[in-house]
Short mmCIF file of C-alpha atoms in Angstrom, two decimals:
data_model
loop_
_atom_site.label_atom_id
_atom_site.label_comp_id
_atom_site.label_asym_id
_atom_site.label_seq_id
_atom_site.Cartn_x
_atom_site.Cartn_y
_atom_site.Cartn_z
CA UNK I 1 0.27 0.07 0.10
CA UNK I 2 1.45 3.77 -1.12
CA UNK I 3 0.62 6.01 2.06
CA UNK I 4 1.14 9.78 1.33
CA UNK I 5 2.80 11.15 4.87
CA UNK I 6 1.47 15.57 4.78
CA UNK I 7 3.72 16.36 8.07
CA UNK I 8 5.86 13.76 7.24
CA UNK I 9 9.20 15.79 8.63
CA UNK I 10 7.16 17.14 11.70
CA UNK I 11 7.79 15.08 15.24
CA UNK I 12 4.60 12.75 14.93
CA UNK I 13 4.30 12.74 11.40
CA UNK I 14 8.40 11.34 11.12
CA UNK I 15 7.96 8.83 13.90
CA UNK I 16 5.05 7.46 11.79
CA UNK I 17 6.99 7.64 8.76
CA UNK I 18 9.67 5.21 10.61
CA UNK I 19 6.51 3.08 11.73
CA UNK I 20 4.97 2.73 8.38
CA UNK I 21 8.16 1.71 6.79
CA UNK I 22 8.77 -1.32 9.43
CA UNK I 23 5.42 -2.01 8.31
CA UNK I 24 6.42 -2.49 5.23
CA UNK I 25 4.06 0.38 3.60
CA UNK I 26 5.37 2.78 0.58
CA UNK I 27 5.72 5.69 2.20
CA UNK I 28 5.10 9.59 0.08
CA UNK I 29 6.22 12.56 2.07
CA UNK I 30 4.37 16.18 2.01
CA UNK I 31 6.00 18.73 4.23
CA UNK I 32 6.68 22.58 3.47
CA UNK I 33 9.04 22.61 6.91
CA UNK I 34 7.42 25.14 8.23
CA UNK I 35 7.03 23.03 11.55
CA UNK I 36 10.25 20.84 10.24
CA UNK I 37 13.86 20.83 9.24
CA UNK I 38 14.61 19.17 5.93
CA UNK I 39 17.52 17.36 7.15
CA UNK I 40 15.10 14.95 9.44
CA UNK I 41 14.37 13.20 6.04
CA UNK I 42 18.09 11.15 6.62
CA UNK I 43 17.54 10.57 10.27
CA UNK I 44 14.29 8.47 8.94
CA UNK I 45 16.08 6.87 5.76
CA UNK I 46 18.95 6.38 8.42
CA UNK I 47 16.75 4.58 10.81
CA UNK I 48 14.65 2.62 8.10
CA UNK I 49 17.31 2.16 5.75
CA UNK I 50 15.11 3.41 2.98
CA UNK I 51 14.48 6.49 0.96
CA UNK I 52 11.68 8.11 0.78
CA UNK I 53 10.43 10.52 -1.89
CA UNK I 54 9.95 14.31 -0.42
CA UNK I 55 7.54 17.25 -2.06
CA UNK I 56 8.24 20.85 -0.57
CA UNK I 57 4.95 21.72 -1.33
CA UNK I 58 2.48 24.21 0.31
CA UNK I 59 -0.94 21.68 0.62
CA UNK I 60 -2.83 25.16 0.03
CA UNK I 61 -2.32 25.20 -3.11
CA UNK I 62 -4.33 22.25 -4.54
CA UNK I 63 -2.18 22.16 -8.23
CA UNK I 64 0.53 21.16 -5.85
CA UNK I 65 -1.55 18.25 -4.25
CA UNK I 66 -2.88 17.30 -7.63
CA UNK I 67 0.93 16.95 -8.73
CA UNK I 68 1.45 14.71 -5.84
CA UNK I 69 -1.45 12.62 -6.75
CA UNK I 70 -0.52 12.05 -10.72
CA UNK I 71 2.86 11.40 -9.56
CA UNK I 72 1.79 8.61 -7.39
CA UNK I 73 -0.74 5.78 -7.16
CA UNK I 74 -1.53 6.50 -3.86
CA UNK I 75 -3.86 4.21 -1.21
CA UNK I 76 -4.33 6.25 1.70
CA UNK I 77 -3.35 9.00 2.93
CA UNK I 78 -2.52 9.94 6.39
CA UNK I 79 -3.29 13.83 7.38
CA UNK I 80 -0.93 15.64 9.84
CA UNK I 81 0.38 18.80 8.02
CA UNK I 82 -1.19 21.85 9.99
CA UNK I 83 -0.39 24.79 12.61
CA UNK I 84 -0.64 23.79 15.88
CA UNK I 85 1.34 26.28 18.56
CA UNK I 86 -1.71 27.09 20.90
CA UNK I 87 -0.64 30.87 21.63
CA UNK I 88 0.25 31.78 18.00
CA UNK I 89 -3.65 30.22 17.17
CA UNK I 90 -5.07 33.11 19.61
CA UNK I 91 -2.63 35.33 18.26
CA UNK I 92 -3.28 34.25 14.41
CA UNK I 93 -6.31 33.00 14.31
CA UNK I 94 -7.08 33.93 10.20
CA UNK I 95 -3.81 32.31 9.84
CA UNK I 96 -4.36 29.24 11.68
CA UNK I 97 -8.21 28.55 9.75
CA UNK I 98 -6.91 29.81 6.76
CA UNK I 99 -4.01 26.59 6.45
CA UNK I 100 -5.40 24.00 8.94
CA UNK I 101 -9.18 24.05 6.61
CA UNK I 102 -8.14 24.86 3.07
CA UNK I 103 -5.09 22.28 3.32
CA UNK I 104 -7.58 19.35 4.74
CA UNK I 105 -10.04 20.28 2.09
CA UNK I 106 -7.52 20.33 -1.09
CA UNK I 107 -6.56 17.01 0.42
CA UNK I 108 -10.11 15.24 0.58
CA UNK I 109 -10.79 16.87 -2.91
CA UNK I 110 -8.30 15.93 -4.97
CA UNK I 111 -8.71 12.38 -2.85
CA UNK I 112 -12.35 12.14 -3.83
CA UNK I 113 -11.20 13.12 -7.72
CA UNK I 114 -8.31 10.48 -8.05
CA UNK I 115 -11.03 8.05 -6.32
CA UNK I 116 -8.72 7.57 -3.50
CA UNK I 117 -10.96 6.81 -0.38
CA UNK I 118 -8.83 5.82 2.70
CA UNK I 119 -7.84 9.42 4.99
CA UNK I 120 -6.85 8.96 8.86
CA UNK I 121 -6.95 12.46 10.76
CA UNK I 122 -4.77 13.53 12.79
CA UNK I 123 -6.54 15.60 15.88
CA UNK I 124 -7.15 16.11 19.19
CA UNK I 125 -8.23 15.46 22.59
CA UNK I 126 -8.36 19.51 22.62
CA UNK I 127 -11.87 19.03 20.81
CA UNK I 128 -13.79 17.27 24.06
CA UNK I 129 -12.91 21.03 25.68
CA UNK I 130 -13.98 20.82 29.25
CA UNK I 131 -17.17 18.74 29.64
CA UNK I 132 -16.90 18.07 33.38
CA UNK I 133 -15.12 14.47 33.33
CA UNK I 134 -11.24 13.23 33.82
CA UNK I 135 -11.89 10.13 31.68
CA UNK I 136 -12.58 10.93 27.69
CA UNK I 137 -14.58 8.39 25.75
CA UNK I 138 -15.05 8.28 22.04
CA UNK I 139 -19.02 8.60 22.91
CA UNK I 140 -18.65 11.92 24.36
CA UNK I 141 -18.66 13.91 21.36
CA UNK I 142 -16.77 16.66 21.05
CA UNK I 143 -17.48 19.74 23.60
CA UNK I 144 -16.46 23.86 23.51
CA UNK I 145 -13.12 24.20 21.89
CA UNK I 146 -10.80 26.99 23.90
CA UNK I 147 -8.40 27.76 21.00
CA UNK I 148 -8.35 28.41 17.13
CA UNK I 149 -5.77 25.58 17.10
CA UNK I 150 -8.18 23.29 18.84
CA UNK I 151 -11.39 24.84 17.18
CA UNK I 152 -9.76 23.94 13.58
CA UNK I 153 -9.14 19.62 14.48
CA UNK I 154 -13.23 20.25 15.53
CA UNK I 155 -14.02 21.52 12.43
CA UNK I 156 -11.88 19.21 9.69
CA UNK I 157 -13.81 16.60 12.00
CA UNK I 158 -17.41 17.93 11.13
CA UNK I 159 -15.90 18.23 7.33
CA UNK I 160 -15.31 14.31 7.83
CA UNK I 161 -18.61 13.85 9.42
CA UNK I 162 -20.04 15.06 6.92
CA UNK I 163 -17.87 13.96 3.65
CA UNK I 164 -18.95 9.96 4.88
CA UNK I 165 -22.41 11.11 5.81
CA UNK I 166 -22.35 12.28 1.64
CA UNK I 167 -20.78 9.56 0.71
CA UNK I 168 -20.18 6.29 2.36
CA UNK I 169 -17.78 4.60 0.70
CA UNK I 170 -14.92 6.76 2.50
CA UNK I 171 -12.89 5.44 4.75
CA UNK I 172 -12.24 7.40 7.62
CA UNK I 173 -10.41 6.99 10.42
CA UNK I 174 -10.35 10.09 13.28
CA UNK I 175 -7.33 9.55 15.85
CA UNK I 176 -7.55 11.96 19.49
CA UNK I 177 -4.11 12.31 20.59
CA UNK I 178 -3.71 13.16 24.69
CA UNK I 179 -0.30 14.46 25.45
CA UNK I 180 3.02 12.57 22.90
CA UNK I 181 6.15 12.99 24.26
CA UNK I 182 9.51 11.20 23.87
CA UNK I 183 11.92 10.61 20.93
CA UNK I 184 12.69 7.73 19.12
CA UNK I 185 15.00 5.25 21.02
CA UNK I 186 17.75 6.21 18.15
CA UNK I 187 18.16 9.70 19.31
CA UNK I 188 18.07 11.08 15.98
CA UNK I 189 14.49 12.57 15.82
CA UNK I 190 12.52 13.57 18.41
CA UNK I 191 10.59 16.73 19.05
CA UNK I 192 12.17 20.34 18.57
CA UNK I 193 9.74 23.24 18.90
CA UNK I 194 10.14 26.94 18.14
CA UNK I 195 11.07 29.59 21.03
CA UNK I 196 10.00 28.74 24.42
CA UNK I 197 7.96 25.79 24.84
CA UNK I 198 4.56 25.46 25.60
CA UNK I 199 4.37 22.06 25.61
CA UNK I 200 5.84 20.53 29.33
CA UNK I 201 8.26 17.83 28.25
CA UNK I 202 10.10 20.39 25.30
CA UNK I 203 9.88 22.68 28.41
CA UNK I 204 11.40 20.08 30.66
CA UNK I 205 14.26 19.41 28.35
CA UNK I 206 15.47 23.32 27.54
CA UNK I 207 16.11 23.59 31.84
CA UNK I 208 17.89 20.10 31.44
CA UNK I 209 19.42 21.40 29.08
CA UNK I 210 20.97 24.61 30.29
CA UNK I 211 18.75 27.11 27.51
CA UNK I 212 16.30 27.76 30.33
CA UNK I 213 16.67 28.54 34.13
CA UNK I 214 13.86 26.97 35.72
CA UNK I 215 10.42 25.51 34.95
CA UNK I 216 7.62 27.23 35.69
CA UNK I 217 4.81 24.84 37.48
CA UNK I 218 1.35 26.11 36.87
CA UNK I 219 -0.59 25.87 40.37
CA UNK I 220 0.22 23.36 43.30
CA UNK I 221 -3.14 23.77 44.52
CA UNK I 222 -5.48 21.50 42.14
CA UNK I 223 -7.67 18.60 43.77
CA UNK I 224 -4.90 15.81 42.41
CA UNK I 225 -2.60 13.78 43.49
CA UNK I 226 0.03 16.40 44.45
CA UNK I 227 -2.02 19.61 43.91
CA UNK I 228 -0.82 20.00 39.97
CA UNK I 229 -2.21 19.24 36.94
CA UNK I 230 -2.28 15.66 36.05
CA UNK I 231 -1.92 14.53 32.13
CA UNK I 232 -1.86 11.83 29.78
CA UNK I 233 1.27 11.77 28.46
CA UNK I 234 1.36 8.82 25.53
CA UNK I 235 4.88 8.30 23.98
CA UNK I 236 5.25 8.77 20.52
CA UNK I 237 6.87 5.66 19.11
CA UNK I 238 3.60 4.12 20.67
CA UNK I 239 1.60 6.78 19.07
CA UNK I 240 3.55 6.33 15.58
CA UNK I 241 1.69 2.12 15.57
CA UNK I 242 -1.33 3.62 16.50
CA UNK I 243 -1.48 5.27 13.18
CA UNK I 244 0.06 1.74 11.68
CA UNK I 245 -3.42 -0.36 13.52
CA UNK I 246 -5.23 2.07 12.29
CA UNK I 247 -4.31 2.08 8.75
CA UNK I 248 -4.37 -1.51 8.72
CA UNK I 249 -7.39 -2.73 10.78
CA UNK I 250 -9.92 0.08 11.37
CA UNK I 251 -13.18 -0.48 9.79
CA UNK I 252 -15.09 0.15 6.48
CA UNK I 253 -17.21 3.70 7.85
CA UNK I 254 -16.46 6.51 9.92
CA UNK I 255 -14.50 6.01 13.10
CA UNK I 256 -13.21 7.29 16.29
CA UNK I 257 -10.49 6.25 18.23
CA UNK I 258 -8.79 8.24 21.74
CA UNK I 259 -4.57 7.26 21.27
CA UNK I 260 -3.34 7.88 24.65
CA UNK I 261 -2.40 5.19 28.14
CA UNK I 262 -5.54 5.48 29.89
CA UNK I 263 -3.44 7.17 32.99
CA UNK I 264 -3.25 10.38 34.28
CA UNK I 265 0.84 11.26 35.44
CA UNK I 266 0.83 14.90 37.28
CA UNK I 267 3.75 17.06 36.71
CA UNK I 268 5.87 17.04 39.39
CA UNK I 269 5.20 12.84 38.48
CA UNK I 270 6.69 13.73 35.73
CA UNK I 271 9.68 16.19 36.86
CA UNK I 272 10.29 13.32 39.41
CA UNK I 273 11.09 10.89 37.37
CA UNK I 274 12.65 12.58 34.88
CA UNK I 275 15.07 13.60 37.60
CA UNK I 276 15.85 9.53 39.31
CA UNK I 277 15.93 8.42 35.79
CA UNK I 278 18.65 10.84 33.68
CA UNK I 279 19.93 11.79 37.86
CA UNK I 280 19.40 15.61 36.46
CA UNK I 281 18.10 18.25 38.70
CA UNK I 282 15.42 20.40 37.52
CA UNK I 283 14.95 23.52 38.83
CA UNK I 284 11.75 24.66 39.02
CA UNK I 285 9.22 27.13 40.74
CA UNK I 286 4.77 27.24 41.57
CA UNK I 287 3.79 30.29 39.60
CA UNK I 288 -0.14 31.23 39.50
CA UNK I 289 -2.51 28.82 37.22
CA UNK I 290 -3.00 29.39 33.36
CA UNK I 291 -6.27 30.22 32.61
CA UNK I 292 -8.60 27.68 31.02
CA UNK I 293 -6.65 24.47 32.20
CA UNK I 294 -7.94 21.61 33.63
CA UNK I 295 -7.15 19.57 36.70
CA UNK I 296 -7.14 16.54 35.15
CA UNK I 297 -8.10 14.54 32.31
CA UNK I 298 -6.67 11.46 30.28
CA UNK I 299 -7.86 8.56 28.03
CA UNK I 300 -10.28 5.85 27.50
CA UNK I 301 -8.59 3.71 24.64
CA UNK I 302 -10.26 1.02 25.87
CA UNK I 303 -12.02 1.26 21.82
CA UNK I 304 -8.33 1.32 20.64
CA UNK I 305 -7.44 -1.66 22.58
CA UNK I 306 -10.92 -3.85 20.92
CA UNK I 307 -11.62 -2.34 17.50
CA UNK I 308 -7.71 -1.44 16.24
CA UNK I 309 -5.83 -3.71 19.07
CA UNK I 310 -3.05 -1.25 19.78
CA UNK I 311 -2.05 -0.12 23.45
CA UNK I 312 0.85 1.79 24.90
CA UNK I 313 3.90 -0.38 25.19
CA UNK I 314 6.23 2.66 26.20
CA UNK I 315 6.81 3.47 29.84
CA UNK I 316 6.92 7.08 31.87
CA UNK I 317 10.46 6.06 32.38
CA UNK I 318 11.20 4.85 28.40
CA UNK I 319 9.62 9.02 27.79
CA UNK I 320 11.61 10.77 30.46
CA UNK I 321 15.02 8.27 28.68
CA UNK I 322 14.77 8.76 24.83
CA UNK I 323 13.19 12.54 25.42
CA UNK I 324 16.55 13.19 27.18
CA UNK I 325 18.50 11.30 24.62
CA UNK I 326 17.33 12.76 21.94
CA UNK I 327 18.41 16.53 23.44
CA UNK I 328 21.62 15.50 24.48
CA UNK I 329 22.82 13.84 20.90
CA UNK I 330 21.04 16.55 19.50
CA UNK I 331 22.60 19.83 21.68
CA UNK I 332 23.09 23.03 19.24
#
């Protein structure tokens, strides 16, 4: 099977390309390098021992999307491409709505034209919104999103539902991620956000490597195990394997799956585990809560286990070890 992976050089996309190659899928990569670096391609090829065709195209250009489909007999699409920084989306909502929606619509229209009907969408647990629950199950549906990035994910999900309602020959899988972290065990590919990171693990990496002085922990008075926020952290390699399972085993129709560990880990628990595994002290300070942060949420990933045969295999210790290994190997 020949699979087009959009955003295939990004954090999750690159790890997914590796797992697809290991499972003997033929992979075509499209990435405009807005959130990625071309050198990642060489690293993927080193890990897999395989070569990949890369299109450095902006997928907002529909003619470029058509060119990719004309050049390749594509069987399925895994769609990662899109802007993804929550804070930036609040400051630049039009940029996010324009890019993320137009890119998705272009790909779907071209797929329709070329009679390609298998589509896997990279969505997010943010579409659940603040629904008053701590354990999120797919049957809850979407809630009120809190930022334009999350709203684009919810809107694309709705587009996919409407598309399937109009033509049930489509095979659409929506994967809702929780908190992807970690890196490939080789230390060659991992997460490398621009500027000061919004997410916890990249922030810990910056402090551990001396690039930032201390970690800000937002609130320690939540009704949780130690007062800090609790989240569901999933190793990026486990997440990547979830896409392979979705490609292989998702039943016909439109299906939604949570991809998470199903367990909550607090901010302090993650920091303490990182310190223990890597023998590094992380300087941190408790600061005021952030507006919009929830005390606790995590996934119910039972459906993915029952229908796809997927579950997480890597531990929080693996996450901390692999993250630091990547940071050490890529110091700049």
